[in-house]
Amino acid sequence: MWRQPKTVWSIAFACVISFMGIGLVDPILKPIADELGAGPSQVSLLFTSYLAVMGVAMLGTGWVSSRIGAKRTLLVGLVLIIVGSALAGSQDTVGGIVAFRALWGLGNALFIATALATIVNAASGSVKQAIILYEAALGVGIATGPLLGGWLGGISWRWPFYGVALLMAIAFIATLTTLPATPRAARPTSITAPLRALGHRGLLTVGITALLYNFGFFTLLAFTPFPLAMGAREIGLIFFGWGLLLAITSVFVAPVIQRRFGTLPGIVGALLGFAIILAIMAVGTDNKTVLIVGVVVSGAFLGINNTLITETVMKISPVERGVASAAYSFVRFSGGAVAPWLAGTLGEKSIHLPFWVGSAAVVLAVLVLLTARHLISALDAEPGHGAEPVGSRIEAEAVTVGDA
């Protein structure tokens, strides 16, 4: 598995940095707010702009890649991330950071959409080995994003942005020099295909479910640093624990849960577990120990849910997996982009309120999901409840879309 062409290692390295994207800013939210005189609702727009643009862009990533080829799509995505992160770190207003964070989201959408397929096509050995390597890179990125953000953020809130720009510049040069030119697709992808796919009831229902649980997810990410009121490095360590558990359960625990209990029970159990944690955090918001334990433990439930629910998206709809994941990401991210701003706004009224609303939204997500239980239960009729083995392409796509 480790004897791979330089191309594979270049893209795997870029994957690590790309998946740092969300967790990287957690430790520096409060320092940005303090230095620039902003409130939680304003600073949370760093998540909102990133997610909104990434969600809408997901509709067109297949269209772009099929017309200019995977290599050019990857390189364009990397350039946008470099420019967006570097300029975000150079701003003196929250509005400026938010704007260039949106550019970062556009670049991330283009990169994520093509990275897995490129690694699989370029790797030597089996497809399974390539996918395990990809998932390892993904897990490292999710876990280390908050750690890097906290470490560099301890110097200045600007340094995490500059750090990403520098690392992605290295990844750009490596990808440019090692990845052979890739041809355009024989049959270009339609830009409207993901929107048409939302006409399928099962796909739309799962998308709305993800939109609702994102209210809880981004309450955790975008608001918790404010009541914690700790330094960037301490916040980074806390969310490192969260990211580590999320990465481990996404790849290794979710398939075991699925084989043992089934897809629907696995998703419902994970969501209810997360809702309970948010409710406990709502009650104990004044207690830092409660918040810290809640953040870390929630990573386990989110990792299980993200993989299972995204794998369901891949299978429940009759359209191609790429189209289904684009449609799902559009609903999940575009709608869920409201969540960070809402959490910040509610938090300015009461520090308990965002966690209560997040918990209620996750419970509502369960109720919405259960309206399509007959469609999801049909997936469990397959051997092992339809669980994909670690190293399968569907499982890797589920982890990618779920944890992006």
mmCIF file of C-alpha atoms in Angstrom:
data_model
loop_
_atom_site.group_PDB
_atom_site.id
_atom_site.type_symbol
_atom_site.label_atom_id
_atom_site.label_comp_id
_atom_site.label_asym_id
_atom_site.label_seq_id
_atom_site.Cartn_x
_atom_site.Cartn_y
_atom_site.Cartn_z
ATOM 1 C CA MET A 1 0.000 0.000 0.000
ATOM 2 C CA TRP A 2 2.841 2.391 0.819
ATOM 3 C CA ARG A 3 4.674 1.893 -2.494
ATOM 4 C CA GLN A 4 2.694 4.377 -4.539
ATOM 5 C CA PRO A 5 3.583 6.778 -7.368
ATOM 6 C CA LYS A 6 4.494 10.337 -6.416
ATOM 7 C CA THR A 7 1.157 11.469 -7.863
ATOM 8 C CA VAL A 8 -0.779 9.517 -5.245
ATOM 9 C CA TRP A 9 1.262 10.957 -2.388
ATOM 10 C CA SER A 10 0.857 14.491 -3.771
ATOM 11 C CA ILE A 11 -2.927 14.224 -3.854
ATOM 12 C CA ALA A 12 -3.064 12.412 -0.500
ATOM 13 C CA PHE A 13 -1.087 15.271 1.058
ATOM 14 C CA ALA A 14 -3.486 17.791 -0.479
ATOM 15 C CA CYS A 15 -6.408 15.744 0.900
ATOM 16 C CA VAL A 16 -5.000 16.058 4.417
ATOM 17 C CA ILE A 17 -4.882 19.860 4.111
ATOM 18 C CA SER A 18 -8.271 20.064 2.382
ATOM 19 C CA PHE A 19 -10.046 18.168 5.144
ATOM 20 C CA MET A 20 -8.501 20.470 7.731
ATOM 21 C CA GLY A 21 -10.809 23.160 6.314
ATOM 22 C CA ILE A 22 -13.691 23.068 8.780
ATOM 23 C CA GLY A 23 -11.922 22.240 12.040
ATOM 24 C CA LEU A 24 -9.010 24.603 11.415
ATOM 25 C CA VAL A 25 -10.991 27.762 12.220
ATOM 26 C CA ASP A 26 -12.608 26.507 15.450
ATOM 27 C CA PRO A 27 -9.736 27.507 17.751
ATOM 28 C CA ILE A 28 -9.473 31.011 16.264
ATOM 29 C CA LEU A 29 -13.147 32.043 16.256
ATOM 30 C CA LYS A 30 -12.955 33.776 19.631
ATOM 31 C CA PRO A 31 -9.557 35.427 18.976
ATOM 32 C CA ILE A 32 -10.936 36.836 15.705
ATOM 33 C CA ALA A 33 -14.030 38.112 17.505
ATOM 34 C CA ASP A 34 -11.966 39.680 20.295
ATOM 35 C CA GLU A 35 -9.416 41.362 18.032
ATOM 36 C CA LEU A 36 -11.871 42.622 15.406
ATOM 37 C CA GLY A 37 -14.644 43.553 17.834
ATOM 38 C CA ALA A 38 -17.220 41.112 16.454
ATOM 39 C CA GLY A 39 -19.920 38.978 18.040
ATOM 40 C CA PRO A 40 -20.490 35.212 17.683
ATOM 41 C CA SER A 41 -23.116 35.690 14.946
ATOM 42 C CA GLN A 42 -20.674 37.703 12.814
ATOM 43 C CA VAL A 43 -17.707 35.379 13.260
ATOM 44 C CA SER A 44 -19.866 32.302 12.601
ATOM 45 C CA LEU A 45 -20.296 33.596 9.051
ATOM 46 C CA LEU A 46 -16.845 32.096 8.391
ATOM 47 C CA PHE A 47 -18.660 28.764 8.385
ATOM 48 C CA THR A 48 -21.776 30.071 6.636
ATOM 49 C CA SER A 49 -20.009 31.512 3.589
ATOM 50 C CA TYR A 50 -17.748 28.463 3.265
ATOM 51 C CA LEU A 51 -20.660 26.005 3.433
ATOM 52 C CA ALA A 52 -23.088 27.976 1.271
ATOM 53 C CA VAL A 53 -20.633 28.363 -1.591
ATOM 54 C CA MET A 54 -19.402 24.783 -1.301
ATOM 55 C CA GLY A 55 -22.997 23.493 -1.354
ATOM 56 C CA VAL A 56 -23.984 25.415 -4.480
ATOM 57 C CA ALA A 57 -20.657 24.634 -6.161
ATOM 58 C CA MET A 58 -21.227 20.897 -5.657
ATOM 59 C CA LEU A 59 -23.948 21.137 -8.315
ATOM 60 C CA GLY A 60 -21.374 22.115 -10.916
ATOM 61 C CA THR A 61 -18.243 20.173 -9.963
ATOM 62 C CA GLY A 62 -19.135 17.190 -12.142
ATOM 63 C CA TRP A 63 -19.947 19.506 -15.047
ATOM 64 C CA VAL A 64 -16.576 21.263 -14.709
ATOM 65 C CA SER A 65 -14.524 18.092 -14.259
ATOM 66 C CA SER A 66 -16.130 16.350 -17.229
ATOM 67 C CA ARG A 67 -15.201 19.267 -19.485
ATOM 68 C CA ILE A 68 -11.684 20.246 -18.402
ATOM 69 C CA GLY A 69 -10.456 16.941 -16.942
ATOM 70 C CA ALA A 70 -9.591 15.863 -13.411
ATOM 71 C CA LYS A 71 -6.086 17.384 -13.295
ATOM 72 C CA ARG A 72 -7.198 20.875 -14.249
ATOM 73 C CA THR A 73 -10.140 20.656 -11.852
ATOM 74 C CA LEU A 74 -7.818 19.679 -9.002
ATOM 75 C CA LEU A 75 -5.364 22.468 -9.826
ATOM 76 C CA VAL A 76 -8.076 25.122 -10.103
ATOM 77 C CA GLY A 77 -9.465 23.975 -6.755
ATOM 78 C CA LEU A 78 -6.023 24.155 -5.136
ATOM 79 C CA VAL A 79 -5.367 27.650 -6.508
ATOM 80 C CA LEU A 80 -8.687 28.916 -5.148
ATOM 81 C CA ILE A 81 -7.929 27.439 -1.709
ATOM 82 C CA ILE A 82 -4.455 29.034 -1.705
ATOM 83 C CA VAL A 83 -5.757 32.462 -2.717
ATOM 84 C CA GLY A 84 -8.811 32.288 -0.457
ATOM 85 C CA SER A 85 -6.917 31.234 2.663
ATOM 86 C CA ALA A 86 -3.994 33.643 2.138
ATOM 87 C CA LEU A 87 -6.246 36.645 1.548
ATOM 88 C CA ALA A 88 -8.544 35.676 4.437
ATOM 89 C CA GLY A 89 -5.557 35.860 6.762
ATOM 90 C CA SER A 90 -4.676 39.319 5.427
ATOM 91 C CA GLN A 91 -8.029 40.946 6.226
ATOM 92 C CA ASP A 92 -8.749 43.468 8.959
ATOM 93 C CA THR A 93 -12.531 43.026 8.959
ATOM 94 C CA VAL A 94 -14.754 40.023 9.580
ATOM 95 C CA GLY A 95 -16.540 40.749 6.285
ATOM 96 C CA GLY A 96 -13.281 40.409 4.376
ATOM 97 C CA ILE A 97 -12.438 37.100 6.058
ATOM 98 C CA VAL A 98 -15.948 35.803 5.329
ATOM 99 C CA ALA A 99 -15.660 36.738 1.638
ATOM 100 C CA PHE A 100 -12.367 34.948 1.083
ATOM 101 C CA ARG A 101 -13.501 32.004 3.189
ATOM 102 C CA ALA A 102 -16.254 31.626 0.552
ATOM 103 C CA LEU A 103 -13.581 31.450 -2.159
ATOM 104 C CA TRP A 104 -11.884 28.726 -0.100
ATOM 105 C CA GLY A 105 -15.189 26.814 -0.074
ATOM 106 C CA LEU A 106 -15.409 26.979 -3.871
ATOM 107 C CA GLY A 107 -11.902 25.588 -4.208
ATOM 108 C CA ASN A 108 -12.611 22.839 -1.708
ATOM 109 C CA ALA A 109 -15.700 21.735 -3.638
ATOM 110 C CA LEU A 110 -13.709 21.361 -6.864
ATOM 111 C CA PHE A 111 -10.879 19.518 -5.132
ATOM 112 C CA ILE A 112 -12.998 17.087 -3.096
ATOM 113 C CA ALA A 113 -15.152 16.193 -6.093
ATOM 114 C CA THR A 114 -12.193 14.786 -8.037
ATOM 115 C CA ALA A 115 -9.571 13.709 -5.477
ATOM 116 C CA LEU A 116 -10.838 10.186 -4.740
ATOM 117 C CA ALA A 117 -11.236 9.159 -8.381
ATOM 118 C CA THR A 118 -7.795 10.577 -9.224
ATOM 119 C CA ILE A 119 -6.056 8.653 -6.433
ATOM 120 C CA VAL A 120 -7.783 5.409 -7.435
ATOM 121 C CA ASN A 121 -6.820 5.845 -11.094
ATOM 122 C CA ALA A 122 -3.193 6.765 -10.341
ATOM 123 C CA ALA A 123 -2.464 4.206 -7.611
ATOM 124 C CA SER A 124 -0.430 1.055 -8.067
ATOM 125 C CA GLY A 125 -1.779 -2.152 -6.575
ATOM 126 C CA SER A 126 -5.409 -2.794 -5.716
ATOM 127 C CA VAL A 127 -8.205 -0.248 -5.631
ATOM 128 C CA LYS A 128 -8.796 -1.222 -1.992
ATOM 129 C CA GLN A 129 -5.235 -0.222 -1.029
ATOM 130 C CA ALA A 130 -5.636 3.152 -2.743
ATOM 131 C CA ILE A 131 -8.920 3.827 -0.971
ATOM 132 C CA ILE A 132 -7.524 2.902 2.444
ATOM 133 C CA LEU A 133 -4.661 5.344 1.806
ATOM 134 C CA TYR A 134 -7.175 8.028 0.814
ATOM 135 C CA GLU A 135 -9.257 7.419 3.937
ATOM 136 C CA ALA A 136 -6.125 7.590 6.072
ATOM 137 C CA ALA A 137 -5.316 11.006 4.577
ATOM 138 C CA LEU A 138 -8.884 12.134 5.155
ATOM 139 C CA GLY A 139 -8.802 11.018 8.791
ATOM 140 C CA VAL A 140 -5.488 12.748 9.459
ATOM 141 C CA GLY A 141 -6.885 15.980 7.992
ATOM 142 C CA ILE A 142 -10.070 15.914 10.065
ATOM 143 C CA ALA A 143 -8.194 15.190 13.282
ATOM 144 C CA THR A 144 -5.257 17.558 12.831
ATOM 145 C CA GLY A 145 -7.168 20.577 11.481
ATOM 146 C CA PRO A 146 -8.119 21.853 14.964
ATOM 147 C CA LEU A 147 -4.659 20.958 16.282
ATOM 148 C CA LEU A 148 -2.882 23.000 13.594
ATOM 149 C CA GLY A 149 -5.408 25.815 13.968
ATOM 150 C CA GLY A 150 -4.826 25.917 17.720
ATOM 151 C CA TRP A 151 -1.038 25.734 17.499
ATOM 152 C CA LEU A 152 -0.700 28.450 14.851
ATOM 153 C CA GLY A 153 -3.612 30.399 16.318
ATOM 154 C CA GLY A 154 -1.676 30.664 19.567
ATOM 155 C CA ILE A 155 0.719 32.952 17.667
ATOM 156 C CA SER A 156 -1.954 34.906 15.790
ATOM 157 C CA TRP A 157 -5.378 34.117 14.362
ATOM 158 C CA ARG A 158 -3.914 34.942 10.932
ATOM 159 C CA TRP A 159 -1.324 32.152 10.953
ATOM 160 C CA PRO A 160 -3.709 29.193 10.404
ATOM 161 C CA PHE A 161 -4.852 30.820 7.155
ATOM 162 C CA TYR A 162 -1.274 31.447 6.030
ATOM 163 C CA GLY A 163 -0.312 27.906 7.043
ATOM 164 C CA VAL A 164 -2.998 26.381 4.828
ATOM 165 C CA ALA A 165 -1.961 28.598 1.913
ATOM 166 C CA LEU A 166 1.672 27.508 2.245
ATOM 167 C CA LEU A 167 0.861 23.801 2.552
ATOM 168 C CA MET A 168 -1.567 23.922 -0.365
ATOM 169 C CA ALA A 169 1.028 25.734 -2.479
ATOM 170 C CA ILE A 170 3.371 22.791 -1.880
ATOM 171 C CA ALA A 171 0.541 20.400 -2.813
ATOM 172 C CA PHE A 172 -0.164 22.429 -5.974
ATOM 173 C CA ILE A 173 3.442 22.228 -7.172
ATOM 174 C CA ALA A 174 3.594 18.508 -6.405
ATOM 175 C CA THR A 175 0.311 17.798 -8.214
ATOM 176 C CA LEU A 176 1.265 19.954 -11.199
ATOM 177 C CA THR A 177 4.595 18.179 -11.665
ATOM 178 C CA THR A 178 3.610 14.576 -10.896
ATOM 179 C CA LEU A 179 0.029 14.116 -12.156
ATOM 180 C CA PRO A 180 -0.197 13.279 -15.879
ATOM 181 C CA ALA A 181 -2.703 15.156 -18.004
ATOM 182 C CA THR A 182 -6.174 13.654 -17.735
ATOM 183 C CA PRO A 183 -8.619 13.556 -20.649
ATOM 184 C CA ARG A 184 -12.092 15.001 -20.622
ATOM 185 C CA ALA A 185 -14.993 12.668 -19.936
ATOM 186 C CA ALA A 186 -16.436 10.858 -22.944
ATOM 187 C CA ARG A 187 -19.922 11.988 -21.885
ATOM 188 C CA PRO A 188 -20.099 15.418 -20.198
ATOM 189 C CA THR A 189 -22.128 15.618 -16.991
ATOM 190 C CA SER A 190 -25.297 17.714 -17.015
ATOM 191 C CA ILE A 191 -25.277 20.645 -14.592
ATOM 192 C CA THR A 192 -28.990 20.166 -13.874
ATOM 193 C CA ALA A 193 -28.744 16.424 -13.106
ATOM 194 C CA PRO A 194 -28.334 16.873 -9.313
ATOM 195 C CA LEU A 195 -31.410 19.113 -9.122
ATOM 196 C CA ARG A 196 -33.477 16.620 -11.097
ATOM 197 C CA ALA A 197 -32.271 13.847 -8.787
ATOM 198 C CA LEU A 198 -33.939 15.612 -5.840
ATOM 199 C CA GLY A 199 -37.251 14.548 -7.337
ATOM 200 C CA HIS A 200 -36.560 11.137 -5.797
ATOM 201 C CA ARG A 201 -38.338 11.043 -2.429
ATOM 202 C CA GLY A 202 -35.717 8.978 -0.641
ATOM 203 C CA LEU A 203 -32.822 11.215 -1.700
ATOM 204 C CA LEU A 204 -34.691 14.403 -0.803
ATOM 205 C CA THR A 205 -35.738 13.015 2.591
ATOM 206 C CA VAL A 206 -32.192 12.020 3.523
ATOM 207 C CA GLY A 207 -30.945 15.423 2.330
ATOM 208 C CA ILE A 208 -33.437 17.254 4.560
ATOM 209 C CA THR A 209 -32.429 14.978 7.439
ATOM 210 C CA ALA A 210 -28.801 16.027 6.963
ATOM 211 C CA LEU A 211 -29.790 19.686 6.724
ATOM 212 C CA LEU A 212 -31.529 19.439 10.111
ATOM 213 C CA TYR A 213 -28.765 17.579 11.941
ATOM 214 C CA ASN A 214 -26.318 20.154 10.587
ATOM 215 C CA PHE A 215 -27.999 22.635 12.924
ATOM 216 C CA GLY A 216 -26.695 20.558 15.810
ATOM 217 C CA PHE A 217 -23.354 19.848 14.127
ATOM 218 C CA PHE A 218 -22.504 23.487 13.458
ATOM 219 C CA THR A 219 -23.818 24.648 16.809
ATOM 220 C CA LEU A 220 -21.130 22.394 18.222
ATOM 221 C CA LEU A 221 -18.405 23.657 15.891
ATOM 222 C CA ALA A 222 -19.235 27.335 15.500
ATOM 223 C CA PHE A 223 -20.603 28.269 18.919
ATOM 224 C CA THR A 224 -18.992 26.038 21.581
ATOM 225 C CA PRO A 225 -15.638 27.933 21.526
ATOM 226 C CA PHE A 226 -17.424 31.019 22.900
ATOM 227 C CA PRO A 227 -18.816 29.599 26.185
ATOM 228 C CA LEU A 228 -15.580 27.608 26.601
ATOM 229 C CA ALA A 229 -13.688 30.936 26.606
ATOM 230 C CA MET A 230 -10.290 29.234 26.391
ATOM 231 C CA GLY A 231 -7.129 29.928 24.405
ATOM 232 C CA ALA A 232 -6.673 28.851 20.787
ATOM 233 C CA ARG A 233 -4.328 25.987 21.674
ATOM 234 C CA GLU A 234 -6.672 24.585 24.332
ATOM 235 C CA ILE A 235 -9.642 24.749 21.933
ATOM 236 C CA GLY A 236 -7.484 23.083 19.286
ATOM 237 C CA LEU A 237 -6.695 20.150 21.585
ATOM 238 C CA ILE A 238 -10.369 19.692 22.488
ATOM 239 C CA PHE A 239 -11.481 19.622 18.865
ATOM 240 C CA PHE A 240 -8.527 17.398 17.992
ATOM 241 C CA GLY A 241 -10.116 14.803 20.280
ATOM 242 C CA TRP A 242 -13.429 15.383 18.519
ATOM 243 C CA GLY A 243 -11.881 15.004 15.061
ATOM 244 C CA LEU A 244 -9.925 11.904 16.047
ATOM 245 C CA LEU A 245 -13.046 10.102 17.274
ATOM 246 C CA LEU A 246 -15.006 11.239 14.225
ATOM 247 C CA ALA A 247 -12.342 9.936 11.837
ATOM 248 C CA ILE A 248 -12.010 6.567 13.612
ATOM 249 C CA THR A 249 -15.740 5.893 13.850
ATOM 250 C CA SER A 250 -16.370 7.052 10.267
ATOM 251 C CA VAL A 251 -14.007 4.497 8.805
ATOM 252 C CA PHE A 252 -13.945 1.588 11.256
ATOM 253 C CA VAL A 253 -16.944 1.678 13.603
ATOM 254 C CA ALA A 254 -19.776 2.678 11.253
ATOM 255 C CA PRO A 255 -19.530 -0.494 9.087
ATOM 256 C CA VAL A 256 -19.559 -2.673 12.229
ATOM 257 C CA ILE A 257 -22.655 -0.904 13.582
ATOM 258 C CA GLN A 258 -24.342 -1.279 10.209
ATOM 259 C CA ARG A 259 -23.661 -5.017 9.965
ATOM 260 C CA ARG A 260 -24.786 -5.628 13.537
ATOM 261 C CA PHE A 261 -27.896 -3.456 13.790
ATOM 262 C CA GLY A 262 -28.774 -2.261 10.281
ATOM 263 C CA THR A 263 -28.599 1.070 8.474
ATOM 264 C CA LEU A 264 -31.713 2.783 9.832
ATOM 265 C CA PRO A 265 -31.192 1.765 13.495
ATOM 266 C CA GLY A 266 -27.539 2.839 13.195
ATOM 267 C CA ILE A 267 -28.431 6.310 11.893
ATOM 268 C CA VAL A 268 -31.302 6.821 14.346
ATOM 269 C CA GLY A 269 -29.171 5.677 17.288
ATOM 270 C CA ALA A 270 -26.293 7.980 16.329
ATOM 271 C CA LEU A 271 -28.579 10.987 15.857
ATOM 272 C CA LEU A 272 -30.438 10.432 19.122
ATOM 273 C CA GLY A 273 -27.118 10.014 20.933
ATOM 274 C CA PHE A 274 -25.947 13.330 19.477
ATOM 275 C CA ALA A 275 -29.237 15.037 20.412
ATOM 276 C CA ILE A 276 -28.856 13.847 24.013
ATOM 277 C CA ILE A 277 -25.293 15.199 24.171
ATOM 278 C CA LEU A 278 -26.464 18.604 22.909
ATOM 279 C CA ALA A 279 -29.251 18.629 25.508
ATOM 280 C CA ILE A 280 -26.733 17.858 28.265
ATOM 281 C CA MET A 281 -24.517 20.671 26.962
ATOM 282 C CA ALA A 282 -27.546 22.999 27.009
ATOM 283 C CA VAL A 283 -28.128 22.237 30.686
ATOM 284 C CA GLY A 284 -24.444 22.410 31.617
ATOM 285 C CA THR A 285 -23.259 25.252 29.381
ATOM 286 C CA ASP A 286 -21.733 27.017 32.391
ATOM 287 C CA ASN A 287 -19.604 23.959 33.177
ATOM 288 C CA LYS A 288 -16.503 23.702 30.977
ATOM 289 C CA THR A 289 -16.013 20.019 31.771
ATOM 290 C CA VAL A 290 -19.497 19.241 30.443
ATOM 291 C CA LEU A 291 -18.763 21.160 27.238
ATOM 292 C CA ILE A 292 -15.354 19.553 26.706
ATOM 293 C CA VAL A 293 -16.615 15.999 27.238
ATOM 294 C CA GLY A 294 -19.675 16.740 25.094
ATOM 295 C CA VAL A 295 -17.563 17.984 22.187
ATOM 296 C CA VAL A 296 -15.174 15.026 22.224
ATOM 297 C CA VAL A 297 -17.799 12.284 22.685
ATOM 298 C CA SER A 298 -20.061 13.773 20.004
ATOM 299 C CA GLY A 299 -17.338 13.001 17.461
ATOM 300 C CA ALA A 300 -18.092 9.283 17.833
ATOM 301 C CA PHE A 301 -21.809 9.712 17.088
ATOM 302 C CA LEU A 302 -21.184 12.112 14.206
ATOM 303 C CA GLY A 303 -18.640 9.809 12.576
ATOM 304 C CA ILE A 304 -21.077 6.879 12.606
ATOM 305 C CA ASN A 305 -23.942 8.993 11.330
ATOM 306 C CA ASN A 306 -21.991 10.742 8.573
ATOM 307 C CA THR A 307 -20.834 7.502 6.975
ATOM 308 C CA LEU A 308 -24.137 5.629 7.268
ATOM 309 C CA ILE A 309 -26.361 8.443 6.073
ATOM 310 C CA THR A 310 -24.118 9.278 3.112
ATOM 311 C CA GLU A 311 -23.836 5.629 2.115
ATOM 312 C CA THR A 312 -27.638 5.564 2.188
ATOM 313 C CA VAL A 313 -27.685 8.508 -0.222
ATOM 314 C CA MET A 314 -25.411 6.620 -2.625
ATOM 315 C CA LYS A 315 -27.720 3.608 -2.668
ATOM 316 C CA ILE A 316 -31.253 4.909 -2.181
ATOM 317 C CA SER A 317 -31.432 6.898 -5.407
ATOM 318 C CA PRO A 318 -31.475 5.357 -8.920
ATOM 319 C CA VAL A 319 -29.109 8.030 -10.304
ATOM 320 C CA GLU A 320 -25.307 7.767 -10.545
ATOM 321 C CA ARG A 321 -23.461 8.046 -7.227
ATOM 322 C CA GLY A 322 -21.697 11.258 -8.217
ATOM 323 C CA VAL A 323 -24.991 12.915 -9.097
ATOM 324 C CA ALA A 324 -26.637 11.670 -5.892
ATOM 325 C CA SER A 325 -23.786 12.933 -3.694
ATOM 326 C CA ALA A 326 -23.835 16.332 -5.448
ATOM 327 C CA ALA A 327 -27.589 16.676 -4.872
ATOM 328 C CA TYR A 328 -27.230 15.607 -1.239
ATOM 329 C CA SER A 329 -24.315 17.972 -0.608
ATOM 330 C CA PHE A 330 -26.261 20.846 -2.160
ATOM 331 C CA VAL A 331 -29.202 20.408 0.232
ATOM 332 C CA ARG A 332 -27.026 19.589 3.237
ATOM 333 C CA PHE A 333 -24.536 22.443 2.895
ATOM 334 C CA SER A 334 -26.705 25.164 1.341
ATOM 335 C CA GLY A 335 -29.445 24.774 3.922
ATOM 336 C CA GLY A 336 -27.085 23.934 6.753
ATOM 337 C CA ALA A 337 -25.125 27.122 6.081
ATOM 338 C CA VAL A 338 -27.774 28.996 8.079
ATOM 339 C CA ALA A 339 -26.963 26.948 11.198
ATOM 340 C CA PRO A 340 -23.678 28.617 12.285
ATOM 341 C CA TRP A 341 -25.167 32.103 11.955
ATOM 342 C CA LEU A 342 -28.341 31.066 13.799
ATOM 343 C CA ALA A 343 -26.323 29.488 16.615
ATOM 344 C CA GLY A 344 -24.275 32.665 17.005
ATOM 345 C CA THR A 345 -27.369 34.879 16.964
ATOM 346 C CA LEU A 346 -29.178 32.747 19.548
ATOM 347 C CA GLY A 347 -26.034 32.604 21.668
ATOM 348 C CA GLU A 348 -26.007 36.385 21.946
ATOM 349 C CA LYS A 349 -29.396 36.100 23.696
ATOM 350 C CA SER A 350 -28.618 33.051 25.860
ATOM 351 C CA ILE A 351 -25.588 30.747 25.869
ATOM 352 C CA HIS A 352 -27.905 27.786 26.541
ATOM 353 C CA LEU A 353 -30.307 28.422 23.649
ATOM 354 C CA PRO A 354 -28.139 27.299 20.674
ATOM 355 C CA PHE A 355 -27.650 23.853 22.213
ATOM 356 C CA TRP A 356 -31.384 23.440 22.917
ATOM 357 C CA VAL A 357 -32.264 24.444 19.350
ATOM 358 C CA GLY A 358 -29.530 22.194 17.960
ATOM 359 C CA SER A 359 -30.793 19.240 19.982
ATOM 360 C CA ALA A 360 -34.385 19.839 18.858
ATOM 361 C CA ALA A 361 -33.284 20.077 15.208
ATOM 362 C CA VAL A 362 -31.469 16.733 15.445
ATOM 363 C CA VAL A 363 -34.579 15.081 16.952
ATOM 364 C CA LEU A 364 -36.633 16.567 14.104
ATOM 365 C CA ALA A 365 -34.079 15.094 11.674
ATOM 366 C CA VAL A 366 -34.841 11.635 13.094
ATOM 367 C CA LEU A 367 -38.590 12.159 12.612
ATOM 368 C CA VAL A 368 -38.067 13.268 9.000
ATOM 369 C CA LEU A 369 -35.817 10.280 8.305
ATOM 370 C CA LEU A 370 -38.420 7.854 9.643
ATOM 371 C CA THR A 371 -40.890 8.989 6.971
ATOM 372 C CA ALA A 372 -38.668 7.142 4.465
ATOM 373 C CA ARG A 373 -38.016 4.116 6.683
ATOM 374 C CA HIS A 374 -39.522 1.667 4.171
ATOM 375 C CA LEU A 375 -37.038 2.826 1.509
ATOM 376 C CA ILE A 376 -34.054 2.638 3.858
ATOM 377 C CA SER A 377 -35.138 -0.697 5.320
ATOM 378 C CA ALA A 378 -35.012 -2.153 1.807
ATOM 379 C CA LEU A 379 -31.248 -1.515 1.819
ATOM 380 C CA ASP A 380 -30.943 -3.649 4.952
ATOM 381 C CA ALA A 381 -32.313 -6.633 3.054
ATOM 382 C CA GLU A 382 -28.868 -7.031 1.459
ATOM 383 C CA PRO A 383 -26.276 -9.301 3.137
ATOM 384 C CA GLY A 384 -24.722 -7.689 6.209
ATOM 385 C CA HIS A 385 -27.458 -5.019 6.085
ATOM 386 C CA GLY A 386 -25.767 -3.686 2.948
ATOM 387 C CA ALA A 387 -22.610 -2.664 4.829
ATOM 388 C CA GLU A 388 -19.664 -1.863 2.569
ATOM 389 C CA PRO A 389 -16.258 -3.237 3.610
ATOM 390 C CA VAL A 390 -13.481 -0.860 4.639
ATOM 391 C CA GLY A 391 -11.565 -0.081 1.462
ATOM 392 C CA SER A 392 -14.555 -0.247 -0.878
ATOM 393 C CA ARG A 393 -15.147 2.697 -3.188
ATOM 394 C CA ILE A 394 -18.704 3.320 -1.978
ATOM 395 C CA GLU A 395 -17.526 3.354 1.635
ATOM 396 C CA ALA A 396 -14.775 5.846 0.783
ATOM 397 C CA GLU A 397 -17.214 8.096 -1.079
ATOM 398 C CA ALA A 398 -19.577 7.970 1.886
ATOM 399 C CA VAL A 399 -16.813 8.997 4.291
ATOM 400 C CA THR A 400 -15.709 11.788 1.935
ATOM 401 C CA VAL A 401 -19.127 13.347 1.442
ATOM 402 C CA GLY A 402 -20.189 12.782 5.031
ATOM 403 C CA ASP A 403 -17.114 14.315 6.655
ATOM 404 C CA ALA A 404 -16.388 17.120 4.178
#
